[in-house]
């Protein structure tokens, strides 16, 4: 015989007692910790509780609650409300009853997660990293407020938005993750915000990995925990580049035997000490898909609770699902955007421009993004690095004049910024006489 499916954990008496206590003392409801209608096992109780929450802070009666529910006060819901009213014994103990309901709700969520994960494990089309990512996402949702419904009423929306605006006024540019150059952060209203996907795009050899590394160090130095997913460079290459850039030493010379003077080695050691304890994590090859990136990021978030930025270098090297490359890139960009929203952090993905832009010898446009359709739609911001094909390096650091062009910014102006790219030390600096934003 097939074993019976166990009934999800619930306690009808506790649900009725909680609603009954709220009926006897309506003004005590706003004083308790938030309890979602989803915490109730019986749908009718969830409907009743949603009405109680909508009237929170007011003195209401059962007829008034029933009137507020309107069409939702079906015969089943009305019968459940009558049972809660008749069984109401005490106006006290709301918080204790709510704690019990939260515990039971959590157990039901765990059961549901187990069913979903079991189905994924049996699906041969689902790769193991995707299963692990689903596990991490499920556990993270259960251990955070995101496990509750994200639907909010107008009052919650307005109060939350006012709080966000107040933080913006008091924190200023500190509210977002740096793009690596202060002037660029000012042009973007303080950098990349939580929940946003940003693209940093350029043709090969223009310095997108260098600017991303500069952004990582700037954010880590400001106390923001960062994760770099590099599908292009090994961890040794990443470390050498960051150290030499910090020390302002030509990394090509640093890799040659006996090429550095003693004072240069001292600068490298000082730079290594400065970088040693920064909250910076790197992954150099395992993360070949969005599921891999998501699993790594969620693991760090669960372990540290303060992940503040994920950088992917670079997007076109990632694998995805689809009948063609454009569909694969669409899935990758949606997955990275979802990761940003789920973890409430900015994600910066490096991207290449198509060869058509290089052949045209003109400043880049959004349509120059390789497999561009979904990229320009999903991104909150797109920054392009551009160098005149005729430009030649100058000075001892092989300095190129370049531009950082804001091609898209959902919450700000477009424009360009003149930069000096010091190729030998892979460092960007701001130039004077900047152009105007548009």
Coordinates of C-alpha atoms in Angstrom, one line a residue:
X1 CA 0.0 0.0 0.0
X2 CA 1.2 3.5 -0.8
X3 CA 1.8 5.4 2.5
X4 CA -0.6 8.3 3.2
X5 CA 0.7 11.8 2.7
X6 CA 1.0 13.4 6.1
X7 CA -1.3 16.3 6.7
X8 CA 0.5 19.7 6.8
X9 CA 1.1 20.9 10.4
X10 CA -1.7 23.3 11.6
X11 CA -3.8 24.1 14.7
X12 CA -7.3 25.2 14.0
X13 CA -8.0 26.1 17.6
X14 CA -4.9 28.4 17.7
X15 CA -6.1 30.2 14.6
X16 CA -9.6 30.7 16.0
X17 CA -8.2 31.8 19.3
X18 CA -5.9 34.4 17.7
X19 CA -8.7 35.9 15.6
X20 CA -11.0 35.8 18.7
X21 CA -8.5 37.7 20.7
X22 CA -8.2 40.3 18.0
X23 CA -12.0 40.7 18.0
X24 CA -12.0 41.3 21.7
X25 CA -9.1 43.8 21.6
X26 CA -8.7 45.3 18.1
X27 CA -6.3 48.0 19.2
X28 CA -3.7 45.4 20.3
X29 CA -3.2 44.1 16.7
X30 CA -0.8 46.9 15.6
X31 CA 1.3 46.3 18.7
X32 CA 2.2 42.7 17.8
X33 CA 4.9 41.5 15.4
X34 CA 3.7 41.3 11.8
X35 CA 1.8 38.1 10.9
X36 CA 1.0 37.4 7.3
X37 CA -2.4 36.0 6.3
X38 CA -0.4 33.2 4.7
X39 CA 0.5 31.9 8.2
X40 CA -3.1 30.6 8.5
X41 CA -3.7 27.1 7.3
X42 CA -7.4 27.6 6.7
X43 CA -8.0 30.0 3.8
X44 CA -11.1 31.5 5.4
X45 CA -9.0 32.4 8.5
X46 CA -6.4 34.0 6.2
X47 CA -9.2 36.1 4.5
X48 CA -10.4 37.2 7.9
X49 CA -7.0 38.1 9.1
X50 CA -6.3 40.2 6.0
X51 CA -9.4 42.3 6.9
X52 CA -8.2 42.7 10.5
X53 CA -4.8 43.9 9.3
X54 CA -6.5 46.4 6.9
X55 CA -8.4 47.8 9.9
X56 CA -5.4 47.8 12.3
X57 CA -5.2 50.9 14.5
X58 CA -9.0 51.4 14.4
X59 CA -11.7 50.4 16.7
X60 CA -13.9 48.1 14.7
X61 CA -16.7 45.6 15.3
X62 CA -17.4 42.2 13.7
X63 CA -20.2 43.7 11.5
X64 CA -17.7 46.4 10.4
X65 CA -15.1 43.8 9.6
X66 CA -17.7 41.8 7.6
X67 CA -18.6 44.9 5.7
X68 CA -15.0 45.7 5.0
X69 CA -14.5 42.2 3.5
X70 CA -17.3 42.7 1.1
X71 CA -17.5 40.0 -1.6
X72 CA -14.8 38.1 0.2
X73 CA -17.2 37.4 3.1
X74 CA -18.6 34.3 1.5
X75 CA -20.8 31.9 3.5
X76 CA -17.7 29.8 4.4
X77 CA -15.8 32.9 5.6
X78 CA -18.8 34.2 7.5
X79 CA -19.2 30.9 9.2
X80 CA -15.5 30.9 10.2
X81 CA -15.8 34.4 11.5
X82 CA -18.8 33.5 13.6
X83 CA -17.0 30.5 15.1
X84 CA -14.0 32.7 16.0
X85 CA -16.3 35.3 17.6
X86 CA -18.3 32.7 19.6
X87 CA -15.1 31.0 20.8
X88 CA -13.3 34.1 21.8
X89 CA -12.2 33.6 25.4
X90 CA -9.5 36.2 26.2
X91 CA -8.2 39.5 24.7
X92 CA -4.7 38.6 25.8
X93 CA -2.0 36.3 24.5
X94 CA -2.0 37.6 20.9
X95 CA 1.8 37.5 20.5
X96 CA 2.1 33.9 22.0
X97 CA -0.6 32.6 19.6
X98 CA 1.1 34.4 16.7
X99 CA 4.4 32.7 17.6
X100 CA 2.8 29.3 17.4
X101 CA 1.2 30.1 14.1
X102 CA 4.5 31.3 12.6
X103 CA 6.1 28.0 13.7
X104 CA 3.4 25.9 12.1
X105 CA 3.6 28.0 8.9
X106 CA 7.4 27.5 8.8
X107 CA 6.9 23.7 9.0
X108 CA 4.4 23.8 6.1
X109 CA 6.8 25.9 4.1
X110 CA 9.6 23.4 4.7
X111 CA 7.3 20.5 3.6
X112 CA 6.4 22.4 0.4
X113 CA 10.1 23.1 -0.2
X114 CA 10.9 19.5 0.2
X115 CA 8.3 18.5 -2.4
X116 CA 9.6 21.1 -4.9
X117 CA 13.2 19.9 -4.3
X118 CA 12.2 16.3 -4.7
X119 CA 10.6 17.1 -8.1
X120 CA 13.8 18.8 -9.2
X121 CA 15.9 15.9 -8.1
X122 CA 13.8 13.6 -10.3
X123 CA 14.0 15.8 -13.3
X124 CA 16.9 14.7 -15.4
X125 CA 16.9 17.9 -17.4
X126 CA 17.8 19.9 -14.3
X127 CA 21.6 20.2 -13.6
X128 CA 22.9 19.6 -10.0
X129 CA 24.1 23.2 -9.6
X130 CA 20.5 24.3 -10.3
X131 CA 19.2 22.0 -7.6
X132 CA 21.8 23.4 -5.2
X133 CA 20.8 26.9 -6.1
X134 CA 17.1 26.1 -5.5
X135 CA 18.0 24.6 -2.1
X136 CA 19.9 27.8 -1.1
X137 CA 17.2 30.1 -2.5
X138 CA 14.5 28.1 -0.6
X139 CA 16.4 28.1 2.7
X140 CA 17.2 31.8 2.3
X141 CA 13.5 32.6 1.8
X142 CA 12.6 30.7 4.9
X143 CA 15.1 32.4 7.0
X144 CA 14.4 36.0 5.9
X145 CA 11.4 38.3 5.7
X146 CA 11.3 37.5 2.0
X147 CA 9.6 34.3 2.8
X148 CA 6.5 36.5 3.4
X149 CA 4.3 37.8 0.6
X150 CA 5.8 40.7 -1.3
X151 CA 2.4 42.2 -2.0
X152 CA 1.9 45.4 0.0
X153 CA -0.9 47.9 0.5
X154 CA -0.8 51.5 -0.4
X155 CA 0.0 52.6 3.2
X156 CA 3.0 50.2 3.4
X157 CA 4.2 51.3 -0.1
X158 CA 4.1 55.0 0.8
X159 CA 5.7 54.6 4.2
X160 CA 8.4 52.4 2.8
X161 CA 9.1 54.8 0.0
X162 CA 9.3 57.8 2.4
X163 CA 11.8 55.8 4.5
X164 CA 13.9 55.1 1.4
X165 CA 13.8 58.8 0.4
X166 CA 14.8 59.8 3.9
X167 CA 17.8 57.4 3.8
X168 CA 18.8 58.8 0.4
X169 CA 18.8 62.3 1.9
X170 CA 20.8 61.4 5.0
X171 CA 23.2 58.9 3.4
X172 CA 23.8 60.6 0.0
X173 CA 26.2 58.7 -2.3
X174 CA 26.9 56.1 0.4
X175 CA 23.6 54.4 -0.4
X176 CA 24.9 52.6 -3.5
X177 CA 27.8 50.5 -4.6
X178 CA 30.6 52.4 -6.3
X179 CA 31.4 51.9 -10.0
X180 CA 35.1 52.6 -9.2
X181 CA 35.4 56.3 -10.1
X182 CA 33.9 59.0 -7.9
X183 CA 32.8 61.1 -10.8
X184 CA 30.9 58.2 -12.3
X185 CA 29.2 57.5 -8.9
X186 CA 28.1 61.1 -8.9
X187 CA 26.6 60.8 -12.4
X188 CA 24.7 57.7 -11.3
X189 CA 23.3 59.4 -8.2
X190 CA 25.5 57.5 -5.8
X191 CA 26.3 54.3 -7.6
X192 CA 24.5 51.0 -8.1
X193 CA 21.5 50.4 -5.8
X194 CA 20.3 47.2 -4.1
X195 CA 18.2 45.0 -6.5
X196 CA 19.7 46.5 -9.6
X197 CA 21.5 44.8 -12.5
X198 CA 24.2 47.0 -14.1
X199 CA 26.2 46.3 -17.3
X200 CA 29.7 47.4 -17.9
X201 CA 30.3 47.0 -21.6
X202 CA 33.3 47.4 -23.9
X203 CA 35.3 45.8 -26.7
X204 CA 38.2 43.6 -25.6
X205 CA 41.3 45.4 -24.3
X206 CA 39.5 48.6 -23.3
X207 CA 39.6 48.0 -19.6
X208 CA 36.3 46.7 -18.4
X209 CA 38.0 44.1 -16.1
X210 CA 40.3 46.8 -14.8
X211 CA 37.4 49.1 -13.9
X212 CA 35.5 46.2 -12.3
X213 CA 38.5 45.4 -10.2
X214 CA 38.8 49.1 -9.2
X215 CA 35.1 49.0 -8.2
X216 CA 35.6 45.9 -6.2
X217 CA 38.4 47.3 -4.1
X218 CA 36.6 50.6 -3.6
X219 CA 33.5 48.9 -2.3
X220 CA 35.4 46.4 -0.2
X221 CA 37.5 49.2 1.3
X222 CA 34.2 51.0 2.2
X223 CA 33.1 47.8 4.1
X224 CA 30.9 46.3 1.5
X225 CA 31.4 42.6 1.1
X226 CA 32.0 41.8 -2.6
X227 CA 32.1 38.7 -4.7
X228 CA 33.9 38.5 -8.1
X229 CA 32.9 35.7 -10.4
X230 CA 35.6 35.5 -13.1
X231 CA 35.3 33.2 -16.1
X232 CA 38.2 34.8 -17.8
X233 CA 41.1 35.1 -15.3
X234 CA 42.5 32.6 -12.7
X235 CA 42.6 33.6 -9.1
X236 CA 46.4 34.2 -9.4
X237 CA 45.8 36.6 -12.3
X238 CA 43.1 38.4 -10.3
X239 CA 45.3 38.7 -7.3
X240 CA 48.4 39.9 -9.2
X241 CA 46.3 42.5 -11.1
X242 CA 44.7 43.9 -7.9
X243 CA 48.0 44.0 -6.0
X244 CA 50.0 45.6 -8.9
X245 CA 47.2 48.2 -9.5
X246 CA 47.1 49.1 -5.8
X247 CA 50.9 49.4 -5.8
X248 CA 51.0 51.2 -9.1
X249 CA 53.5 48.7 -10.6
X250 CA 53.5 47.4 -14.2
X251 CA 52.2 43.8 -13.8
X252 CA 54.0 42.7 -16.9
X253 CA 57.3 43.7 -15.2
X254 CA 56.2 42.1 -11.9
X255 CA 55.9 38.8 -13.7
X256 CA 59.4 38.8 -15.1
X257 CA 62.3 37.4 -13.0
X258 CA 64.4 40.0 -11.1
X259 CA 62.7 42.8 -13.0
X260 CA 61.7 44.8 -9.9
X261 CA 63.8 47.0 -7.7
X262 CA 63.7 46.5 -3.9
X263 CA 61.6 49.6 -3.4
X264 CA 59.0 48.3 -5.9
X265 CA 58.8 45.0 -4.1
X266 CA 58.2 46.9 -0.9
X267 CA 55.3 48.7 -2.6
X268 CA 53.9 45.4 -3.7
X269 CA 54.1 44.0 -0.2
X270 CA 52.4 47.1 1.3
X271 CA 49.7 46.8 -1.3
X272 CA 49.2 43.1 -0.5
X273 CA 48.9 44.0 3.2
X274 CA 46.3 46.7 2.4
X275 CA 44.2 44.2 0.4
X276 CA 44.7 41.2 2.6
X277 CA 41.8 41.7 5.0
X278 CA 39.3 43.3 2.7
X279 CA 35.9 41.5 2.6
X280 CA 36.4 40.3 -1.0
X281 CA 35.6 36.8 -2.4
X282 CA 36.6 35.4 -5.8
X283 CA 35.6 32.5 -7.8
X284 CA 37.6 31.7 -11.0
X285 CA 35.9 29.1 -13.1
X286 CA 33.3 26.9 -11.4
X287 CA 30.5 29.4 -11.9
X288 CA 29.7 28.7 -15.6
X289 CA 25.9 29.3 -15.3
X290 CA 23.5 31.6 -13.5
X291 CA 22.6 28.8 -11.1
X292 CA 26.3 28.4 -10.2
X293 CA 26.6 32.2 -9.5
X294 CA 23.4 32.2 -7.5
X295 CA 24.5 29.2 -5.4
X296 CA 27.8 30.8 -4.5
X297 CA 26.3 34.2 -3.8
X298 CA 23.5 32.8 -1.7
X299 CA 26.0 30.7 0.3
X300 CA 28.1 33.7 1.1
X301 CA 25.0 35.7 2.0
X302 CA 23.8 32.9 4.4
X303 CA 27.2 32.7 6.0
X304 CA 27.9 36.4 6.4
X305 CA 24.5 38.2 6.0
X306 CA 26.3 41.2 4.5
X307 CA 27.0 40.5 0.8
X308 CA 26.9 43.9 -0.9
X309 CA 28.0 43.4 -4.5
X310 CA 28.4 40.6 -7.1
X311 CA 30.5 41.2 -10.2
X312 CA 30.5 38.7 -13.1
X313 CA 33.4 38.9 -15.6
X314 CA 32.0 38.3 -18.1
X315 CA 28.5 37.6 -19.2
X316 CA 29.1 36.1 -22.7
X317 CA 31.3 33.4 -21.2
X318 CA 28.4 32.0 -19.2
X319 CA 26.3 29.1 -20.3
X320 CA 22.5 29.1 -20.5
X321 CA 19.4 27.4 -21.9
X322 CA 17.8 28.1 -25.2
X323 CA 17.6 27.1 -28.8
X324 CA 20.0 29.9 -29.8
X325 CA 22.5 32.2 -28.1
X326 CA 20.2 35.1 -27.9
X327 CA 17.7 33.1 -25.8
X328 CA 20.5 31.8 -23.6
X329 CA 21.7 35.4 -22.9
X330 CA 18.1 36.4 -22.2
X331 CA 17.9 33.7 -19.5
X332 CA 21.2 34.7 -18.1
X333 CA 20.3 38.4 -17.8
X334 CA 16.9 37.5 -16.2
X335 CA 18.7 35.2 -13.8
X336 CA 21.2 37.8 -12.7
X337 CA 18.4 40.4 -12.3
X338 CA 16.5 38.0 -10.1
X339 CA 19.6 37.3 -8.0
X340 CA 20.0 41.1 -7.5
X341 CA 16.3 41.4 -6.4
X342 CA 16.3 38.2 -4.2
X343 CA 19.4 39.2 -2.3
X344 CA 18.7 42.9 -2.4
X345 CA 22.2 43.7 -3.7
X346 CA 23.5 45.2 -6.9
X347 CA 24.9 42.9 -9.6
X348 CA 27.5 44.2 -12.1
X349 CA 27.9 42.1 -15.2
X350 CA 30.6 42.8 -17.7
X351 CA 29.6 42.4 -21.3
X352 CA 31.1 42.7 -24.8
X353 CA 30.1 44.9 -27.6
X354 CA 29.6 43.3 -31.1
X355 CA 32.3 43.7 -33.7
X356 CA 30.0 45.9 -35.7
X357 CA 30.8 48.7 -33.3
X358 CA 34.5 48.3 -33.8
X359 CA 34.2 48.3 -37.6
X360 CA 32.0 51.4 -37.5
X361 CA 34.6 53.3 -35.4
X362 CA 31.9 55.3 -33.5
X363 CA 30.8 55.7 -30.0
X364 CA 28.8 52.6 -28.8
X365 CA 25.0 52.4 -28.6
X366 CA 22.8 50.0 -26.6
X367 CA 22.1 48.0 -29.8
X368 CA 25.9 47.3 -30.0
X369 CA 25.5 44.9 -27.0
X370 CA 26.1 41.3 -28.2
X371 CA 22.7 39.5 -28.2
X372 CA 21.4 42.8 -26.9
X373 CA 17.6 42.5 -26.7
X374 CA 17.1 41.3 -23.2
X375 CA 20.2 42.9 -21.8
X376 CA 19.1 46.5 -22.5
X377 CA 15.7 45.6 -21.1
X378 CA 16.7 43.9 -17.9
X379 CA 19.5 46.3 -16.9
X380 CA 18.9 49.2 -14.6
X381 CA 22.0 50.9 -16.0
X382 CA 24.5 50.4 -18.8
X383 CA 28.0 52.0 -18.7
X384 CA 30.1 51.7 -21.9
X385 CA 33.9 52.2 -22.1
X386 CA 35.0 53.7 -25.4
X387 CA 38.4 54.6 -26.8
X388 CA 39.0 56.3 -30.1
X389 CA 40.6 53.6 -32.4
X390 CA 43.2 56.1 -33.4
X391 CA 44.3 56.9 -29.8
X392 CA 47.9 56.2 -28.9
X393 CA 49.3 55.7 -25.4
X394 CA 51.2 58.5 -23.7
X395 CA 53.6 58.8 -20.8
X396 CA 55.4 56.1 -18.7
X397 CA 52.1 54.4 -17.8
X398 CA 50.8 54.0 -21.3
X399 CA 47.9 56.4 -20.6
X400 CA 44.9 56.3 -23.0
X401 CA 42.2 59.0 -23.1
X402 CA 38.8 57.2 -22.9
X403 CA 35.2 57.8 -22.1
X404 CA 32.7 56.2 -19.8
X405 CA 29.3 56.6 -21.4
X406 CA 26.1 56.1 -19.5
X407 CA 23.9 54.5 -22.2
X408 CA 21.1 53.7 -19.8
X409 CA 20.1 54.8 -16.3
X410 CA 16.7 54.0 -15.1
X411 CA 16.7 56.7 -12.4
X412 CA 19.0 59.3 -13.8
X413 CA 20.5 61.2 -16.7
X414 CA 22.6 59.9 -19.6
X415 CA 26.0 61.4 -20.3
X416 CA 29.7 60.8 -20.6
X417 CA 32.8 61.1 -18.5
X418 CA 36.3 61.5 -19.7
X419 CA 38.8 59.1 -18.1
X420 CA 42.5 58.4 -18.3
X421 CA 43.2 54.7 -18.5
X422 CA 46.7 53.9 -17.3
X423 CA 47.2 50.6 -19.0
X424 CA 50.4 49.5 -17.4
X425 CA 48.9 49.6 -13.9
X426 CA 45.2 48.9 -15.1
X427 CA 44.0 52.0 -13.3
X428 CA 41.3 54.6 -14.4
X429 CA 41.5 58.2 -13.3
X430 CA 39.1 61.1 -13.9
X431 CA 40.1 63.8 -16.4
X432 CA 39.2 67.4 -16.1
X433 CA 37.0 69.4 -18.6
X434 CA 34.2 66.9 -18.5
X435 CA 31.3 66.8 -21.0
X436 CA 27.8 67.5 -20.1
X437 CA 25.1 65.0 -19.2
X438 CA 22.0 64.7 -21.4

